[in-house]
PDB file of C-alpha atoms in Angstrom:
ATOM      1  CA  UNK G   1      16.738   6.735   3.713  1.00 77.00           C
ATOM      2  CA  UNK G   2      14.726   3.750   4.072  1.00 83.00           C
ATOM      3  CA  UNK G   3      15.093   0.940   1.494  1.00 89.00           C
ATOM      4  CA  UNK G   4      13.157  -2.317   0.958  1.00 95.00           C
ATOM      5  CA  UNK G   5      14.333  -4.758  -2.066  1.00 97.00           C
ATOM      6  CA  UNK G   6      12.076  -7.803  -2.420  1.00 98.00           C
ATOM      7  CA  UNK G   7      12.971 -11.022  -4.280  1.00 97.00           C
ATOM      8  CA  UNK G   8      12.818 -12.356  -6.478  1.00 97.00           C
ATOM      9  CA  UNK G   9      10.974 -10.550  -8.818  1.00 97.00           C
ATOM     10  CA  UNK G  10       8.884 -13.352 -10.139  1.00 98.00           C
ATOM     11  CA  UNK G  11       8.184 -16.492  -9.278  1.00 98.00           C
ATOM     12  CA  UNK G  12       6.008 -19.172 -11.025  1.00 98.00           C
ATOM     13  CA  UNK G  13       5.154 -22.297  -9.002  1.00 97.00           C
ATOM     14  CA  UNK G  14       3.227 -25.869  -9.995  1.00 98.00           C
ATOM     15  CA  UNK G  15       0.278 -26.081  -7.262  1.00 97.00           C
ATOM     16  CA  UNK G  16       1.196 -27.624  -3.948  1.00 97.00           C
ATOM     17  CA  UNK G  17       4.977 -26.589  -4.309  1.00 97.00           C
ATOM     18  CA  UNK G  18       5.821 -24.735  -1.407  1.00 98.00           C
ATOM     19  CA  UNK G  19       8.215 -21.469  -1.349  1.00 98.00           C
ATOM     20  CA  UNK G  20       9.060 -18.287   0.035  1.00 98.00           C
ATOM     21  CA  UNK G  21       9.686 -14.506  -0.787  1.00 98.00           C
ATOM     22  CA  UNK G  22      12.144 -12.145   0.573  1.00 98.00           C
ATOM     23  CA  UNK G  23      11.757  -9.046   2.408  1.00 98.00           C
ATOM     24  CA  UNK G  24      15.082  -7.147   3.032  1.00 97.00           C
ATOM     25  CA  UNK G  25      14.865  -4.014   4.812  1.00 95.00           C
ATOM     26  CA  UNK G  26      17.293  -1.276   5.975  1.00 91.00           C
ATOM     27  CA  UNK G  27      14.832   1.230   8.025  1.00 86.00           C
ATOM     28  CA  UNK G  28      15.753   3.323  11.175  1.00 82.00           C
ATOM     29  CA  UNK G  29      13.991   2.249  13.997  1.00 84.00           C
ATOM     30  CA  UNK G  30      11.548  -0.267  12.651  1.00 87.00           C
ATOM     31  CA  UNK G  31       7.982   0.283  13.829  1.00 87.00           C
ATOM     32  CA  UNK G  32       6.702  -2.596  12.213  1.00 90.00           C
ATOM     33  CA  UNK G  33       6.942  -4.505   9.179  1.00 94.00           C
ATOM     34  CA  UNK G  34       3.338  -5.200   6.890  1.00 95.00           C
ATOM     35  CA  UNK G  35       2.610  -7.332   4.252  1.00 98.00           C
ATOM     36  CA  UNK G  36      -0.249  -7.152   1.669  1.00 98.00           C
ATOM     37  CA  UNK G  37      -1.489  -9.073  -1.498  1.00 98.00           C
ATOM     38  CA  UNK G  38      -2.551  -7.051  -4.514  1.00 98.00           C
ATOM     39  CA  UNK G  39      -4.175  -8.413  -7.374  1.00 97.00           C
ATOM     40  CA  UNK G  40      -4.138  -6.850 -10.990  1.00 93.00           C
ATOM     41  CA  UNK G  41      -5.845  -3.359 -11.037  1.00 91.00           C
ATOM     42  CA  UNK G  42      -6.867  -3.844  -7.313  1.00 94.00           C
ATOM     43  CA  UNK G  43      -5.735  -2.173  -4.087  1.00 96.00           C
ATOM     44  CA  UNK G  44      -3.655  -3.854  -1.877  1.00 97.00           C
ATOM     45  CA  UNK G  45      -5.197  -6.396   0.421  1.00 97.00           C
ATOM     46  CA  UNK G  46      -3.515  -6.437   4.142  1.00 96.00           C
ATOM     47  CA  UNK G  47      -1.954  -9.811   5.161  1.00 97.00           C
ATOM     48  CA  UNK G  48       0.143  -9.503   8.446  1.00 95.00           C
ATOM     49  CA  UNK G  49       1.938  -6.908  10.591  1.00 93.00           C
ATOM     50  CA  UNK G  50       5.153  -8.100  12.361  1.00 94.00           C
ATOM     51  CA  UNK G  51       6.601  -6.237  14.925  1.00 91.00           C
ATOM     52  CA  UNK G  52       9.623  -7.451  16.442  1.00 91.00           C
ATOM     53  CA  UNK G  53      12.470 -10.025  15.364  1.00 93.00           C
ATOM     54  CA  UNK G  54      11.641 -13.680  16.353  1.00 96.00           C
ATOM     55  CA  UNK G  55       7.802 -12.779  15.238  1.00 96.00           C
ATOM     56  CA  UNK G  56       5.721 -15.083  13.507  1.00 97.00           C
ATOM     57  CA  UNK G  57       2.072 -14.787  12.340  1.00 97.00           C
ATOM     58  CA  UNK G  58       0.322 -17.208  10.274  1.00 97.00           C
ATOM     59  CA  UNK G  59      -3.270 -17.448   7.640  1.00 95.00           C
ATOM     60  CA  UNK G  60      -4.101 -20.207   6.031  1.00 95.00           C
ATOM     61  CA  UNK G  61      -1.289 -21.351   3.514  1.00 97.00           C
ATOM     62  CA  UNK G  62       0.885 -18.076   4.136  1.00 98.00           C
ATOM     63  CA  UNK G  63       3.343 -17.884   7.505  1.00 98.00           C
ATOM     64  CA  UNK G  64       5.549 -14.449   7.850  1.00 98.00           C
ATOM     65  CA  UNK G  65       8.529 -14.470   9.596  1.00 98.00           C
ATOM     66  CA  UNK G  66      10.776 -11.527  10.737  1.00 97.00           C
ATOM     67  CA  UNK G  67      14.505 -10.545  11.406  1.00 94.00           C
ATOM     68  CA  UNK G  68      15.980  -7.639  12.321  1.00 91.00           C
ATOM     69  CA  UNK G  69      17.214  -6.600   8.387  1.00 94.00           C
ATOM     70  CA  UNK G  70      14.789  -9.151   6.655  1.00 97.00           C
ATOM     71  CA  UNK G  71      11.028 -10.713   6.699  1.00 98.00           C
ATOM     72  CA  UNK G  72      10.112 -14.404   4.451  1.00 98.00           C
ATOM     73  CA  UNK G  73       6.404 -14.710   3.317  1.00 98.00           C
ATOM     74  CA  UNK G  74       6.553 -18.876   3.528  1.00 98.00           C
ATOM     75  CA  UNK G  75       3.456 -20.327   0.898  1.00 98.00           C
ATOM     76  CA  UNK G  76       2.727 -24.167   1.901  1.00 98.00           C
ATOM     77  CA  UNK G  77       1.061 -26.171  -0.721  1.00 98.00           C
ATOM     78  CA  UNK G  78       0.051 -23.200  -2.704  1.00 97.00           C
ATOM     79  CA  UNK G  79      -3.001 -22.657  -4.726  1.00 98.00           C
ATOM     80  CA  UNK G  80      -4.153 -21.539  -7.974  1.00 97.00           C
ATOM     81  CA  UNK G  81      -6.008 -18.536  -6.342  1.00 97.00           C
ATOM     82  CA  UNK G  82      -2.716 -17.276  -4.532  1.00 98.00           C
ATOM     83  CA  UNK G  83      -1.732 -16.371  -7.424  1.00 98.00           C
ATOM     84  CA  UNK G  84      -1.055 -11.835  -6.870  1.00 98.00           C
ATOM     85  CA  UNK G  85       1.714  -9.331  -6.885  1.00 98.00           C
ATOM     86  CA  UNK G  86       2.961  -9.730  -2.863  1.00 98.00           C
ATOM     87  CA  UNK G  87       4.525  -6.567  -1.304  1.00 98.00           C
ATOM     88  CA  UNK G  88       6.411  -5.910   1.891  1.00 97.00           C
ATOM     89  CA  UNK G  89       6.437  -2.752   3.754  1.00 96.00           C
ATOM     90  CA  UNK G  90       8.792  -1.639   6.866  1.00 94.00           C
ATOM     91  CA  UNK G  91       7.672   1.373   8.658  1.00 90.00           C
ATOM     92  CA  UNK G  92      10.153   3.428  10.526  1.00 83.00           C
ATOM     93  CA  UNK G  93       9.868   6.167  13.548  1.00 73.00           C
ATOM     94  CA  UNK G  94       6.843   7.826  15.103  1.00 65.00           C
ATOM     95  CA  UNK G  95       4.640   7.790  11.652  1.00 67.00           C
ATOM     96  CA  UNK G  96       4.280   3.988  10.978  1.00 74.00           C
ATOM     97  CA  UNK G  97       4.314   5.479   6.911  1.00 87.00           C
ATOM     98  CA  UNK G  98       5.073   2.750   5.377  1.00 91.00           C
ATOM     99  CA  UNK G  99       7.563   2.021   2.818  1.00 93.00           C
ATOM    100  CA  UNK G 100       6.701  -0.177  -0.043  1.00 96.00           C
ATOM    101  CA  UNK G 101       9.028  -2.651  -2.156  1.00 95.00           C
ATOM    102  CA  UNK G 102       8.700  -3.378  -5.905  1.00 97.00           C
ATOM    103  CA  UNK G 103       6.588  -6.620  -4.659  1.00 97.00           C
ATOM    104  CA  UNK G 104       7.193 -10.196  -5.538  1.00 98.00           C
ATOM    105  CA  UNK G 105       4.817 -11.094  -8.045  1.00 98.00           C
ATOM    106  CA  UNK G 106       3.646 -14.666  -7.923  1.00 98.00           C
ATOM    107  CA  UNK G 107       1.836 -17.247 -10.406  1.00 98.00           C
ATOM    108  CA  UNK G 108       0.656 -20.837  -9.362  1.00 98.00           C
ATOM    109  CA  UNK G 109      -0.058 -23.211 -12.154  1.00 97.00           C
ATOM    110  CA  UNK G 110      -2.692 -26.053 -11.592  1.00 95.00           C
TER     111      UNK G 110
ATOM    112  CA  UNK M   1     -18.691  -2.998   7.560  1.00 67.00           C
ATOM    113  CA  UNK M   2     -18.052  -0.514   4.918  1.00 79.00           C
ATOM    114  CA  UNK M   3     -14.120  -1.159   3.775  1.00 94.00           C
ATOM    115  CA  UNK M   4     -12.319   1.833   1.553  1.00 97.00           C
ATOM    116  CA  UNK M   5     -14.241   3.377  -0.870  1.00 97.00           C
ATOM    117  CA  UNK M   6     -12.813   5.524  -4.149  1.00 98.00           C
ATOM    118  CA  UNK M   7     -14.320   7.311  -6.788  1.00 97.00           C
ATOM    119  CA  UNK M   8     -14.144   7.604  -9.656  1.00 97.00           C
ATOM    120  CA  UNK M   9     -12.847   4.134 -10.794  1.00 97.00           C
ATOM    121  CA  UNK M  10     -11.401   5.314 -13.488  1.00 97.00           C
ATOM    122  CA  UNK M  11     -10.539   8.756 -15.432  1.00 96.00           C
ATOM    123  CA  UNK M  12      -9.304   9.998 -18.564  1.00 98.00           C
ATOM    124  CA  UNK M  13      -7.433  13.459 -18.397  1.00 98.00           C
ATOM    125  CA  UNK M  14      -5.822  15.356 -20.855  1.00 98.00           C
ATOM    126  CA  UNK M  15      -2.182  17.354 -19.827  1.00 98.00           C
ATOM    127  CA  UNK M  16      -2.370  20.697 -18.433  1.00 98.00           C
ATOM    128  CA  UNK M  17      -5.616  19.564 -16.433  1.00 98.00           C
ATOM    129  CA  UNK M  18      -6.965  19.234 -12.678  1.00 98.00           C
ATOM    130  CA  UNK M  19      -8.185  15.970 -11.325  1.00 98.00           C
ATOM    131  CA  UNK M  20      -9.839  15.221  -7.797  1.00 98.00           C
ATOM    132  CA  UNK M  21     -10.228  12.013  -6.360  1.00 98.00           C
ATOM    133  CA  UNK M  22     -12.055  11.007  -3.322  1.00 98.00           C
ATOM    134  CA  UNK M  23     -12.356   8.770  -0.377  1.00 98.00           C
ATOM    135  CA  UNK M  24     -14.359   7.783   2.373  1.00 98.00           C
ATOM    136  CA  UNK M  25     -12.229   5.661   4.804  1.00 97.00           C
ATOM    137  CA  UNK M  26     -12.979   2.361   7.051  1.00 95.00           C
ATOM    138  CA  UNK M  27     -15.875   2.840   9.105  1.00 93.00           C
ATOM    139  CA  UNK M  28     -14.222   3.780  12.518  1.00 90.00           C
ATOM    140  CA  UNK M  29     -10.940   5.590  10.993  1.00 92.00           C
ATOM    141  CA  UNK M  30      -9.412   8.875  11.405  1.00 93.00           C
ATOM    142  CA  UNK M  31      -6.347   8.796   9.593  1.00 93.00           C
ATOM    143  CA  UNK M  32      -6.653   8.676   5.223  1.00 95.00           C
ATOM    144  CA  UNK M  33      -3.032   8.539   3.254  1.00 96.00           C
ATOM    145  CA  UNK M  34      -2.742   8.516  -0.557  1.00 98.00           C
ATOM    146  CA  UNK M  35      -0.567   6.704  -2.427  1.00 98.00           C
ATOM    147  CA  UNK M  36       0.769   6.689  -5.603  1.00 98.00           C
ATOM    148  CA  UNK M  37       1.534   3.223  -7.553  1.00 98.00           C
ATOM    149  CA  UNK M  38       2.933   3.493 -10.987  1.00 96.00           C
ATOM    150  CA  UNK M  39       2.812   0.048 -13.085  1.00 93.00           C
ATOM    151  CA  UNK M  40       5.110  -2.324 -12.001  1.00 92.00           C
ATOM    152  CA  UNK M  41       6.001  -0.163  -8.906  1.00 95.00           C
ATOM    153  CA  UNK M  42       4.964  -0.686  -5.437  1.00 96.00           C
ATOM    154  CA  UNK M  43       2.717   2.120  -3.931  1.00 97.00           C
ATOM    155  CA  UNK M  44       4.654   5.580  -3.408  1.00 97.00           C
ATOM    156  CA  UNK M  45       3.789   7.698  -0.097  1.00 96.00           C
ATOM    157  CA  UNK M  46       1.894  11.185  -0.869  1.00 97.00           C
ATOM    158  CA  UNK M  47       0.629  12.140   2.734  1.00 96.00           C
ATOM    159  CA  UNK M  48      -1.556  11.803   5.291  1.00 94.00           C
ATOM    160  CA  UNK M  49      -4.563  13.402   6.957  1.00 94.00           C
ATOM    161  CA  UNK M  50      -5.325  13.806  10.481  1.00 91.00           C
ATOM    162  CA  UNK M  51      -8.094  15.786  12.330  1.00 91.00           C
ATOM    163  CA  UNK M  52      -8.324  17.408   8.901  1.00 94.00           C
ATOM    164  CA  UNK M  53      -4.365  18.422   8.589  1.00 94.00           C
ATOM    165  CA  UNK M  54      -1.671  17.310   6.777  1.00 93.00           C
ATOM    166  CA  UNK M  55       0.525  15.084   9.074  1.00 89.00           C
ATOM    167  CA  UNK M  56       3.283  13.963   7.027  1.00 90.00           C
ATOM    168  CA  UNK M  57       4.084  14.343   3.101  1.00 94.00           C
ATOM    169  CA  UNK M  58       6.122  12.858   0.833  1.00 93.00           C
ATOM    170  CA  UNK M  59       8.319  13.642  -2.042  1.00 94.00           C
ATOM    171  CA  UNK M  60       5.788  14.875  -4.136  1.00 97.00           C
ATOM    172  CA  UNK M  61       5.341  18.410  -5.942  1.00 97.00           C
ATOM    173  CA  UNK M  62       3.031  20.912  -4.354  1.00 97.00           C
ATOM    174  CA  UNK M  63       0.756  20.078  -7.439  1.00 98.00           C
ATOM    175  CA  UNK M  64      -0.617  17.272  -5.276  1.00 98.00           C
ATOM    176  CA  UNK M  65      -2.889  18.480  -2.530  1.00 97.00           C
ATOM    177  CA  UNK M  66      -5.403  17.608  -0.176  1.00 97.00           C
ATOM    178  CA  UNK M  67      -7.746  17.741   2.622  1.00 97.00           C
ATOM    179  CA  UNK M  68      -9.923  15.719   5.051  1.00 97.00           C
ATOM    180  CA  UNK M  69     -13.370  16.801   6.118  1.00 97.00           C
ATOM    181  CA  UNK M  70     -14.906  16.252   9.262  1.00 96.00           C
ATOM    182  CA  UNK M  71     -16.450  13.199   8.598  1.00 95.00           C
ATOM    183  CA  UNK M  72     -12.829  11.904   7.995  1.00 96.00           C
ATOM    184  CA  UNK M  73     -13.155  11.594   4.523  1.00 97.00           C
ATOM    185  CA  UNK M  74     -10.545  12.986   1.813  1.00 98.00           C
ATOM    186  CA  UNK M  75     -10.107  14.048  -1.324  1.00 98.00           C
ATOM    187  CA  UNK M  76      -6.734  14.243  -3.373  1.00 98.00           C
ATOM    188  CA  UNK M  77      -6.316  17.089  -5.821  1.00 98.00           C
ATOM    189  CA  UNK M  78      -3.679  17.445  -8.832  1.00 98.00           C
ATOM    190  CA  UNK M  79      -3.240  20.383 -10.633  1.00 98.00           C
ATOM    191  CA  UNK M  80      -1.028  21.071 -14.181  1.00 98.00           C
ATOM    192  CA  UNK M  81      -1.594  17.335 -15.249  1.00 98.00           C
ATOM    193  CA  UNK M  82       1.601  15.833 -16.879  1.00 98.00           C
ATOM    194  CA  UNK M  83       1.804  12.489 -18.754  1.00 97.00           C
ATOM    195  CA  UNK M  84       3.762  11.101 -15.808  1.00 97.00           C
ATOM    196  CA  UNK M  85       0.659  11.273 -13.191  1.00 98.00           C
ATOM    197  CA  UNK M  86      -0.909   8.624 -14.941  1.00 98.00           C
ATOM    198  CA  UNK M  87      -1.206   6.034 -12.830  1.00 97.00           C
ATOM    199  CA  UNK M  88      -2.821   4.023  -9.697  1.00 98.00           C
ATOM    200  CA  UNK M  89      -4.264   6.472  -6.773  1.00 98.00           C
ATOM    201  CA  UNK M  90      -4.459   4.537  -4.056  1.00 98.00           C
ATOM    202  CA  UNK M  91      -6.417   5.335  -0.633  1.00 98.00           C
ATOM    203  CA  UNK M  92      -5.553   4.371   2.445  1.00 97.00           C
ATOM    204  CA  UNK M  93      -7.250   4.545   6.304  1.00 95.00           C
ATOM    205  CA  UNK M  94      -5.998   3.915   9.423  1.00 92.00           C
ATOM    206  CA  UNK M  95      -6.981   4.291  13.258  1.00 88.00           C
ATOM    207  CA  UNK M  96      -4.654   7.051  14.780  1.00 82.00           C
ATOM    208  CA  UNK M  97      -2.260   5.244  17.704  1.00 68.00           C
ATOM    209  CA  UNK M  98      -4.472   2.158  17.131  1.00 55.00           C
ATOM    210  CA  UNK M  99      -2.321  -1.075  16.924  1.00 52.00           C
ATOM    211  CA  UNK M 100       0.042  -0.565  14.185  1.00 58.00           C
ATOM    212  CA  UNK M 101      -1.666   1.751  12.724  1.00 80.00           C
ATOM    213  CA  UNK M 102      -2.362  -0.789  10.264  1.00 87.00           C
ATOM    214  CA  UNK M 103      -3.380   0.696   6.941  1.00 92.00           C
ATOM    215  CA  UNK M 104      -6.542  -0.894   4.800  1.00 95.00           C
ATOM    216  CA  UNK M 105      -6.599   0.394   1.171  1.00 97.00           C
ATOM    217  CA  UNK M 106      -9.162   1.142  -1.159  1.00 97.00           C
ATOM    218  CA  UNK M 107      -9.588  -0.495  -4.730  1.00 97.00           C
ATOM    219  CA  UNK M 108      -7.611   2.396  -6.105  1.00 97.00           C
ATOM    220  CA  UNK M 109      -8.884   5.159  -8.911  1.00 98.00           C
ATOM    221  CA  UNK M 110      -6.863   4.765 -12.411  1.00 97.00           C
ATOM    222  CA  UNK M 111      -5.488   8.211 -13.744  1.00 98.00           C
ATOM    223  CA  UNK M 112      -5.029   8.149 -17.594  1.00 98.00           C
ATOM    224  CA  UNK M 113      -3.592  11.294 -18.597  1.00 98.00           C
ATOM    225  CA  UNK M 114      -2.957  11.749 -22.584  1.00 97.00           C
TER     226      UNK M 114
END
């Protein structure tokens, strides 16, 4: 059964403090890896797709990195605004169904 | 371009009841999955509709069912409401074998059942 844990849970930041959140991932034959942003009482918003180990892929302050059991979304210098629930999702096999973790959610003070 | 669309927004159901939800995917999509995301929970897998079958399921009850018309859009159906449905329906298209199948989601419809 595929499992995703993200962490940490929370994570509160002062603006312009740089981070990262954790992706770890135990899937069988890993298809590719997605990340989103959700904000409250909104539908996820798609970031990045990684697809093999050694993979980077990069948007304005966010960078997302992947491994073979885990993924890091890196924030540089965050903002106010980047402030959203971030969630991680492997998909595994021929149906690139993806699975979801908890998400990691995220609050940037000015 | 026209992203994910949902309706309703929102809904207020009482147990016992049936609810249907809609979507009308990306503009260029083929492929609609529905998710369900309970608060605090990341967005659980219900299944997905292809050329107007379903394609894969999840672990859900066969309460939860849908279909796809020709014009790729979908609607969700739950029958035999129970307090434990309430939560965030999400929508989600995607191009069939297109590069990672990457899925875009819609702004979600919020179940309230009492």
């Amino acid at each position: 059964e595929d499992q995703v844990t993200q962490s940490p849970e929370a994570l509160r930041l002062q603006e312009g403090e740089s981070s990262s959140l954790n992706c770890s991932y135990t899937v069988s034959g890993l298809r590719g890896l997605f990340w989103y942003r959700q904000d409250p009482g909104k539908g996820p918003e798609f970031l990045f797709t990684l697809y093999s180990a050694g993979e980077e892929k990069e948007k304005e302050r966010l960078k997302a990195t992947l491994t073979k059991k885990e993924s890091f979304l890196h924030i540089t210098a965050p903002k106010p605004e980047d402030s959203a629930t971030y969630l991680c999702a492997p998909a595994s096999g021929g149906s690139y169904i993806p699975t979801f973790g908890r998400g990691t959610s995220l609050i940037v003070h000015p | 371009d026209a992203g994910v669309t949902q309706s309703p927004t929102h809904l207020i159901k009482t147990r016992g009841q049936q609810v249907t939800l809609r979507c009308s995917p990306k503009s260029g999509h083929d492929t609609v999955s529905w998710y369900q995301q309970a608060l605090g929970q990341g967005p659980q897998f219900i299944f997905q509709y292809y050329e107007e079958e379903e394609r894969q399921r999840g672990n859900f009850p066969d309460r939860f069912s849908g279909h796809q018309f020709p014009n790729y859009s979908s609607e969700l159906n739950v029958n035999a409401l129970l307090l434990g449905d309430s939560a965030l329906y999400l929508c989600a298209s995607s191009l069939s074998r297109g590069v990672g199948e990457t899925q875009y989601f819609g702004p979600g419809t919020r179940l309230l059942v009492l």
